[in-house]
Amino acid sequence: MEWIKIQTPIDDETISSLKKGDLCLISGRIITARDKAHERIEDFLKEGKALPFDLKGELIYYVGPTPPKEGMVIGSAGPTTSSRMDPFSEIMLSLGIKAMMGKGRRDETTKKLLVKYKAIYFATFGGAGAYLSKRIKSSRIIAFDDLGPEAVYELLVDDFPAVVAIDSKGDDIYEVKF
Amino acid sequence: MRIIHTDIIKREAKRLIYDCSFFVPPEIKEIYSMMLTEEDAPLARQSLSIILENGEIASREEIPLCQDCGSVIFFLEIGQDVHIEGSSLYDALNEAVACAYQKHYLRKSIVSDPLRRVNTGTNTPSFIHIDIVDGDKISLHVLLKGGGSENASALRMFRPTDSIDSIISFIEEVIVKAGPNPCPPIFLGIGIGGTADVAMVNSKKALLRPIDAPHCDPFYAELEERIKVTLNKTGVGPLGFGGKNTVAAVFIKEAPTHIASLPVALNLNCHSFRKGGIVI
C-alpha cells in the first residue's frame, strides 16, 4: 500500500485531495481530547469564557493514554470510539478544527458537517496503543489537567498512521456493502 | 477443609492483571497470523500486521497492549471446603487491582458513580462474580474489558418458538451495527437461556473457556462454528475496514430457562482479548 505523507496543520489543498481509504502518515502537532474535554469546551462556550487554547487548523485525536513510565514520552496511546464525540462535531468544527482522528463510524450529522467545513475524519488502528505510542515524539498537557487521562495534550507525532475514513466530500470508508 | 490466605489470592490476581496487560498468548498470535494469510484486502492485511506488531512492542517494551486497560472483572469459583483466611476477599482483589494499575502504569478508567463521574484514581472497584462449587480449590479468572467493546453488548428476549436462524440473524445484526467500534476481529461470548441477568453474566463466563477448546456439547460446538462462519461473511473485517475476518472465536454458555423465555445475551471482546486464569 502506498502511504501519503501529511504535515499538520493540514492545508485546504491537501484536505480536498484526500479520498476515503487513503493511508496517511501524519507528522507534526496534534491535540488530544475525549469525552470530558469536549464537554468542558462546550461548557466554556456556553458560559462565554475564552478557551485556554486555540483550535484553529488543528487535528483532534480522540485518545486517553496510559501514564508514561519514567523516561518515556507517553504510554499506550491508541484511538477511542469516535461516535461518542459526535454530539460535539459542530462546536469543534466551528472553532476551526480541520481534522478529527479516532476509531469507528460517525453519525450523518458529522458527515455533513465535515463537508460543510471542508474537514476530514481519520481512523487510526484500534487496540494498537503500544504500536502507535512509538510514533509520538513528545507530549505535554496544555489544559484540563484535572481530567487525568482525559486531559488535553499537545502531541508531536512522526509518521503516525491513519486511514481517511470520511473525506471532505463526505465519502465514508465504513459505508460499505454491509 | 483447606485454608487459603487472601495474600495468595491477591498475589495471583496482580500477576494475572500484569500478564494480560502486556502479553498476547501464543494461541491468539497464531489466530492473527492465520488470518493474515487469508486476507487479500490491503487494509485488512495492514490492520492484522499492526495488531501483531503491537503485541511484540507491548511485551518487549512493557507498554500496555491498549490504552484502555479496562474494567477488571473477576470470576471466582470457590470450593465449599475452602476456608479463606486474611483480609476480606473483596478487599484483597481490589487491592490487587489498585496495586497492579499503579505499579505497571495502567490507565485508571473507573468512575465512582455513573452519573456524577469522578475517577476513583485506582481503577477500583473491580467487578466480582463468585460461585460456590464442590472441592477445596479456588479458580480465579480475570477479564480486562475495554469500554468500546463493552458498549456493544446486547440482550434480546426471544420467544421460545423463535428459530435458531432468527437468533443468528440477531447476532449478525448486532455485529454489523457495531462494525468497527469493538475493534474486530472479536471474541464473541454468547449467553443463551437463564434469566436476563444470568444470560448477560454467562455471555462473559463463556469467554473463560480455553481459546482452542471446543464446546463440550457437539450441538453447541456446531452452533458456535455456524455463527462464526456467518459472521465472517459480513465483510466487517479487521478493525472494521472490510475483510474476511470479523470474528476470531465464538463461545456459548447455555443455561436452563423458563418455558416462556429464551434470552440471548452478547458480549463482544476486542482483538486484544485480555484474560487469564489460575486454580489455587
XYZ file of C-alpha atoms in Angstrom:
458
model
C 0.000 0.000 0.000
C 1.140 3.478 -0.722
C 1.401 5.841 2.213
C 0.706 9.536 1.808
C 2.857 11.801 3.983
C 0.942 14.609 5.636
C 2.124 17.535 7.723
C -0.043 19.317 10.278
C -1.603 21.847 10.197
C -3.205 20.257 7.158
C -3.789 22.811 4.408
C -7.070 23.060 2.479
C -5.497 21.783 -0.711
C -4.337 18.576 0.996
C -7.725 18.119 2.634
C -9.582 18.328 -0.648
C -7.123 15.954 -2.324
C -7.508 13.168 0.253
C -10.003 10.416 -0.532
C -11.623 7.834 1.689
C -9.357 4.817 2.147
C -6.139 6.778 1.631
C -3.484 5.586 4.038
C -1.632 8.502 5.585
C 1.413 9.084 7.738
C 0.797 12.203 9.781
C 3.600 14.327 11.199
C 3.508 17.462 13.311
C 1.403 18.793 16.159
C -1.903 17.180 17.089
C -4.221 17.880 20.030
C -5.966 15.242 22.140
C -9.468 15.434 23.553
C -12.057 12.861 24.513
C -15.480 12.885 26.200
C -14.853 15.088 29.225
C -12.637 17.597 27.402
C -15.283 18.032 24.710
C -17.930 18.544 27.358
C -15.789 21.147 29.061
C -15.115 23.015 25.814
C -18.880 23.163 25.311
C -19.317 24.489 28.862
C -16.683 27.201 28.284
C -18.535 28.378 25.192
C -21.936 28.310 26.921
C -20.520 30.423 29.728
C -18.925 32.806 27.233
C -15.420 32.067 28.548
C -12.340 32.021 26.335
C -10.731 28.615 25.777
C -7.216 28.187 27.175
C -6.031 27.050 23.713
C -6.694 27.840 20.075
C -8.173 25.058 17.970
C -7.947 26.776 14.599
C -6.497 24.446 11.978
C -5.870 21.628 14.473
C -6.227 17.879 14.215
C -8.063 16.472 17.253
C -7.119 12.955 18.315
C -9.602 11.057 20.499
C -7.303 9.343 22.979
C -6.823 8.837 26.688
C -3.275 7.484 27.000
C -1.839 5.368 29.806
C 0.608 7.169 32.116
C 4.202 7.103 30.812
C 6.898 5.158 32.607
C 9.958 7.162 33.652
C 11.917 8.236 30.609
C 9.075 7.621 28.183
C 7.186 10.281 26.230
C 3.764 8.710 26.637
C 2.207 5.360 27.458
C -0.095 3.309 25.269
C -1.998 5.745 23.041
C -4.472 4.235 20.606
C -7.783 5.725 19.489
C -11.057 5.608 21.398
C -14.520 5.226 19.824
C -15.215 8.431 17.890
C -19.015 8.255 17.829
C -19.133 9.381 21.448
C -17.805 12.733 20.230
C -20.479 13.106 17.508
C -22.644 15.493 19.586
C -19.684 17.941 19.694
C -18.820 17.931 15.978
C -20.471 21.269 15.190
C -18.845 23.049 18.130
C -15.385 21.713 17.343
C -15.597 22.429 13.618
C -16.938 25.925 14.262
C -13.878 26.504 16.452
C -11.797 25.828 13.375
C -10.524 22.266 13.695
C -9.666 20.749 10.298
C -9.442 17.080 11.204
C -10.591 14.523 13.732
C -8.993 11.163 14.423
C -10.287 8.146 16.334
C -11.838 4.811 15.523
C -15.210 3.732 14.182
C -18.192 5.277 12.462
C -19.533 8.829 12.699
C -23.157 9.941 12.504
C -24.834 11.533 9.483
C -24.679 14.998 11.041
C -20.915 14.784 11.482
C -20.535 13.604 7.905
C -22.490 16.614 6.609
C -20.531 18.965 8.842
C -17.226 17.620 7.512
C -18.396 18.567 4.020
C -19.640 21.978 5.174
C -16.421 22.864 6.988
C -14.122 21.131 4.441
C -12.637 18.918 7.101
C -11.629 15.287 7.364
C -12.079 12.310 9.671
C -9.211 9.859 10.093
C -9.473 6.417 11.637
C -6.350 5.007 13.156
C -5.653 1.491 14.362
C -7.797 0.497 17.357
C -6.210 -1.629 20.048
C -2.720 -0.816 18.809
C -1.808 1.638 21.566
C 1.696 0.279 22.111
C 2.487 0.402 18.375
C 1.074 3.905 17.958
C 2.897 5.248 21.029
C 6.192 4.733 19.192
C 5.138 7.371 16.648
C 4.640 10.033 19.333
C 7.769 12.081 19.896
C 6.649 14.468 22.598
C 3.683 15.035 24.808
C 2.582 17.783 27.174
C -0.674 18.680 28.870
C -1.963 22.033 27.647
C -5.288 22.182 29.518
C -7.711 20.479 31.896
C -5.011 18.507 33.712
C -7.529 17.699 36.449
C -9.149 15.297 33.966
C -6.235 12.848 34.242
C -6.203 10.587 31.183
C -8.888 12.831 29.665
C -6.762 15.994 29.839
C -5.943 17.917 26.645
C -2.434 17.073 25.420
C -0.346 18.510 22.646
C 1.446 15.661 20.902
C 4.178 15.882 18.317
C 3.897 12.874 16.057
C 6.104 11.468 13.361
C 4.658 9.230 10.637
C 1.546 8.481 12.667
C -0.501 6.021 10.569
C -4.174 6.720 9.846
C -6.771 5.976 7.203
C -9.010 8.625 5.642
C -12.348 7.336 6.970
C -14.547 10.243 5.835
C -13.179 12.660 3.265
C -14.188 16.261 2.681
C -16.790 15.147 0.115
C -18.477 13.057 2.808
C -17.427 9.688 1.372
C -17.220 7.162 4.187
C -14.994 4.079 4.311
C -17.316 2.324 6.761
C -20.302 2.780 4.472
C -19.818 -0.422 2.528
C -21.838 -3.409 1.483
C -22.946 -4.472 4.986
C -11.035 -28.209 54.807
C -8.210 -26.307 53.167
C -7.038 -22.887 54.248
C -6.178 -20.304 51.567
C -4.839 -16.928 52.605
C -6.040 -13.803 50.798
C -2.397 -12.797 50.304
C -2.076 -15.671 47.822
C -5.249 -14.630 46.000
C -4.022 -11.032 45.892
C -0.615 -12.059 44.556
C -2.124 -14.216 41.816
C -4.657 -11.532 40.861
C -1.829 -8.996 40.431
C 0.156 -11.418 38.334
C -2.817 -12.209 36.082
C -3.525 -8.498 35.502
C 0.117 -7.908 34.613
C 0.285 -10.863 32.233
C -2.804 -9.974 30.272
C -1.995 -6.261 30.048
C 1.313 -6.814 28.242
C 1.409 -10.291 26.722
C -0.555 -11.821 23.855
C -0.874 -15.599 24.312
C 0.676 -17.698 21.506
C -2.691 -19.189 20.509
C -4.060 -15.695 19.820
C -0.971 -14.678 17.840
C -1.481 -17.813 15.810
C -5.076 -16.806 15.013
C -3.971 -13.420 13.645
C -1.072 -14.897 11.701
C -3.506 -17.341 10.114
C -5.953 -14.528 9.285
C -3.130 -12.598 7.634
C -2.641 -15.428 5.161
C -6.376 -15.401 4.337
C -6.900 -11.675 3.764
C -6.392 -10.024 0.378
C -7.632 -6.501 1.126
C -4.652 -4.224 1.829
C -6.252 -2.502 4.823
C -7.244 -5.824 6.387
C -3.670 -7.035 5.981
C -2.254 -3.782 7.309
C -4.531 -3.922 10.355
C -3.563 -7.516 11.199
C 0.149 -6.742 10.766
C -0.167 -3.796 13.129
C -2.121 -5.897 15.663
C 0.678 -8.493 15.612
C 3.420 -5.883 15.862
C 1.547 -4.143 18.676
C 1.768 -7.372 20.681
C 5.508 -7.591 20.089
C 6.129 -3.990 21.163
C 3.874 -4.306 24.230
C 5.706 -7.311 25.646
C 9.194 -6.170 24.641
C 8.917 -2.610 25.950
C 6.281 -3.178 28.606
C 3.805 -0.750 27.087
C 0.158 -1.732 27.706
C -1.404 -3.526 24.713
C -4.183 -0.939 24.687
C -4.541 2.456 26.331
C -7.919 1.241 27.581
C -6.600 -1.069 30.274
C -10.157 -1.974 31.040
C -12.552 -2.648 33.836
C -11.257 -5.578 35.866
C -13.793 -8.382 36.023
C -13.065 -11.301 38.317
C -14.749 -14.687 38.198
C -14.116 -16.937 41.182
C -15.244 -20.470 41.782
C -14.666 -21.207 45.433
C -14.720 -24.793 46.631
C -17.014 -25.140 49.620
C -14.283 -26.954 51.545
C -12.043 -23.881 51.386
C -11.645 -21.580 54.328
C -10.427 -18.118 53.315
C -8.117 -16.505 55.808
C -6.697 -12.989 55.976
C -8.478 -9.803 54.885
C -11.858 -9.546 53.175
C -11.738 -11.349 49.822
C -13.257 -8.329 48.054
C -10.681 -6.002 49.616
C -7.853 -8.340 48.621
C -8.995 -8.377 44.986
C -9.435 -4.611 44.851
C -6.062 -4.047 46.470
C -4.547 -6.255 43.785
C -6.168 -4.075 41.108
C -5.095 -0.768 42.667
C -1.562 -2.045 43.155
C -1.178 -3.534 39.651
C -2.626 -0.471 37.891
C -0.327 1.868 39.788
C 2.799 -0.241 39.551
C 2.513 -1.059 35.850
C 1.379 2.382 34.643
C -2.016 1.135 33.511
C -4.790 3.629 32.830
C -7.339 4.073 35.584
C -10.718 4.111 33.893
C -13.283 3.670 36.671
C -15.590 6.429 37.924
C -17.252 6.031 41.312
C -20.722 6.969 40.144
C -22.289 6.503 36.682
C -23.899 9.956 36.581
C -21.583 12.124 38.669
C -18.495 10.508 37.130
C -15.476 11.136 39.334
C -12.499 8.897 38.549
C -11.537 6.807 41.589
C -7.896 7.011 40.509
C -7.211 3.351 41.310
C -9.232 1.506 38.654
C -11.274 0.073 41.514
C -13.772 -1.183 42.296
C -13.421 -4.276 40.191
C -16.475 -6.304 39.229
C -16.508 -9.601 41.077
C -18.583 -12.694 40.353
C -18.380 -15.572 42.824
C -19.788 -19.080 42.571
C -19.534 -21.742 45.248
C -18.590 -25.157 43.877
C -17.551 -28.560 45.222
C -13.991 -29.199 46.331
C -11.172 -27.430 48.145
C -9.743 -25.178 45.449
C -10.330 -21.661 44.180
C -10.367 -20.940 40.482
C -9.610 -17.316 39.750
C -10.202 -15.794 36.318
C -9.696 -12.216 35.274
C -11.020 -10.396 32.240
C -9.814 -6.880 31.375
C -12.609 -5.311 29.419
C -12.326 -2.153 27.346
C -15.232 0.291 27.168
C -15.544 0.311 23.381
C -16.303 -3.383 23.140
C -18.394 -3.487 26.314
C -20.595 -0.708 24.891
C -21.513 -3.032 22.013
C -23.116 -5.595 24.388
C -26.664 -6.701 23.595
C -29.567 -8.643 25.045
C -32.723 -9.825 23.326
C -35.517 -11.822 24.883
C -36.652 -14.223 22.164
C -39.870 -16.211 22.029
C -39.284 -19.871 22.915
C -40.662 -20.762 19.495
C -38.242 -18.485 17.607
C -35.860 -20.351 15.327
C -32.120 -20.691 15.723
C -31.886 -18.864 12.391
C -33.614 -15.846 13.910
C -31.109 -15.883 16.783
C -28.234 -15.982 14.312
C -29.782 -13.056 12.388
C -29.951 -11.047 15.597
C -26.294 -11.764 16.345
C -25.342 -10.774 12.803
C -27.325 -7.553 13.119
C -25.524 -6.631 16.369
C -22.061 -7.382 14.973
C -22.672 -5.458 11.746
C -24.145 -2.491 13.605
C -21.182 -2.449 15.994
C -18.903 -2.623 12.933
C -15.512 -1.075 13.705
C -16.333 0.117 17.243
C -15.475 -3.015 19.265
C -12.130 -3.408 17.419
C -12.680 -6.635 15.461
C -11.687 -9.428 14.934
C -13.711 -10.042 18.066
C -14.045 -12.882 20.543
C -17.788 -13.267 20.967
C -19.350 -14.556 24.176
C -22.984 -15.660 23.953
C -25.197 -16.429 26.927
C -28.311 -18.375 25.986
C -31.049 -19.215 28.479
C -31.374 -18.478 32.179
C -32.947 -15.150 33.103
C -31.908 -11.822 31.557
C -29.222 -11.250 34.196
C -27.930 -14.838 34.058
C -27.657 -14.688 30.268
C -25.617 -11.470 30.454
C -23.200 -12.912 33.025
C -22.967 -16.145 31.037
C -22.037 -14.186 27.921
C -18.859 -13.233 29.828
C -18.335 -16.547 31.587
C -18.475 -18.237 28.190
C -15.234 -16.443 27.316
C -13.318 -18.121 30.108
C -13.105 -21.376 28.175
C -9.653 -22.028 26.679
C -9.467 -20.456 23.219
C -8.719 -23.687 21.391
C -11.218 -25.874 23.297
C -14.494 -26.561 21.503
C -17.798 -26.575 23.427
C -18.196 -29.913 25.226
C -21.680 -30.406 23.733
C -21.414 -31.135 19.974
C -24.764 -29.389 19.382
C -23.372 -26.110 20.703
C -19.925 -26.689 19.196
C -21.596 -26.876 15.801
C -23.738 -23.804 16.518
C -20.627 -21.834 17.511
C -18.985 -22.764 14.225
C -22.110 -21.845 12.258
C -22.284 -18.438 13.941
C -18.595 -17.825 13.285
C -18.907 -18.688 9.595
C -21.990 -16.450 9.246
C -20.305 -13.508 10.941
C -17.164 -13.844 8.875
C -19.288 -13.426 5.754
C -20.493 -9.971 6.861
C -17.383 -8.288 5.475
C -16.845 -6.090 8.563
C -13.256 -7.345 8.701
C -10.255 -6.470 10.852
C -10.853 -3.139 12.638
C -13.981 -2.742 10.521
C -12.064 -1.734 7.380
C -13.555 -4.655 5.455
C -12.288 -8.206 5.103
C -12.901 -11.868 5.709
C -12.177 -11.992 9.419
C -14.685 -10.295 11.695
C -14.774 -12.895 14.451
C -11.843 -14.821 15.897
C -13.869 -17.211 18.043
C -17.395 -17.784 19.364
C -18.097 -19.123 22.865
C -21.595 -20.117 24.010
C -22.667 -20.723 27.586
C -26.188 -22.092 27.849
C -28.430 -22.348 30.924
C -31.828 -23.776 31.846
C -34.621 -21.272 31.360
C -38.350 -20.585 31.838
C -40.936 -22.131 29.465
C -41.825 -18.608 28.294
C -38.260 -17.345 27.882
C -35.313 -17.517 25.556
C -32.823 -14.792 26.475
C -29.801 -14.312 24.231
C -27.005 -12.072 25.504
C -23.925 -10.988 23.606
C -20.597 -9.834 24.957
C -18.096 -8.608 22.405
C -14.385 -8.615 23.131
C -11.901 -6.699 21.070
C -8.975 -8.334 19.273
C -6.909 -7.507 22.355
C -8.559 -10.332 24.302
C -7.062 -9.924 27.742
C -7.973 -12.760 30.058
C -6.188 -15.121 32.360
C -6.902 -17.730 34.965
C -5.399 -19.968 37.611
C -6.510 -22.654 40.026
C -5.265 -22.127 43.568
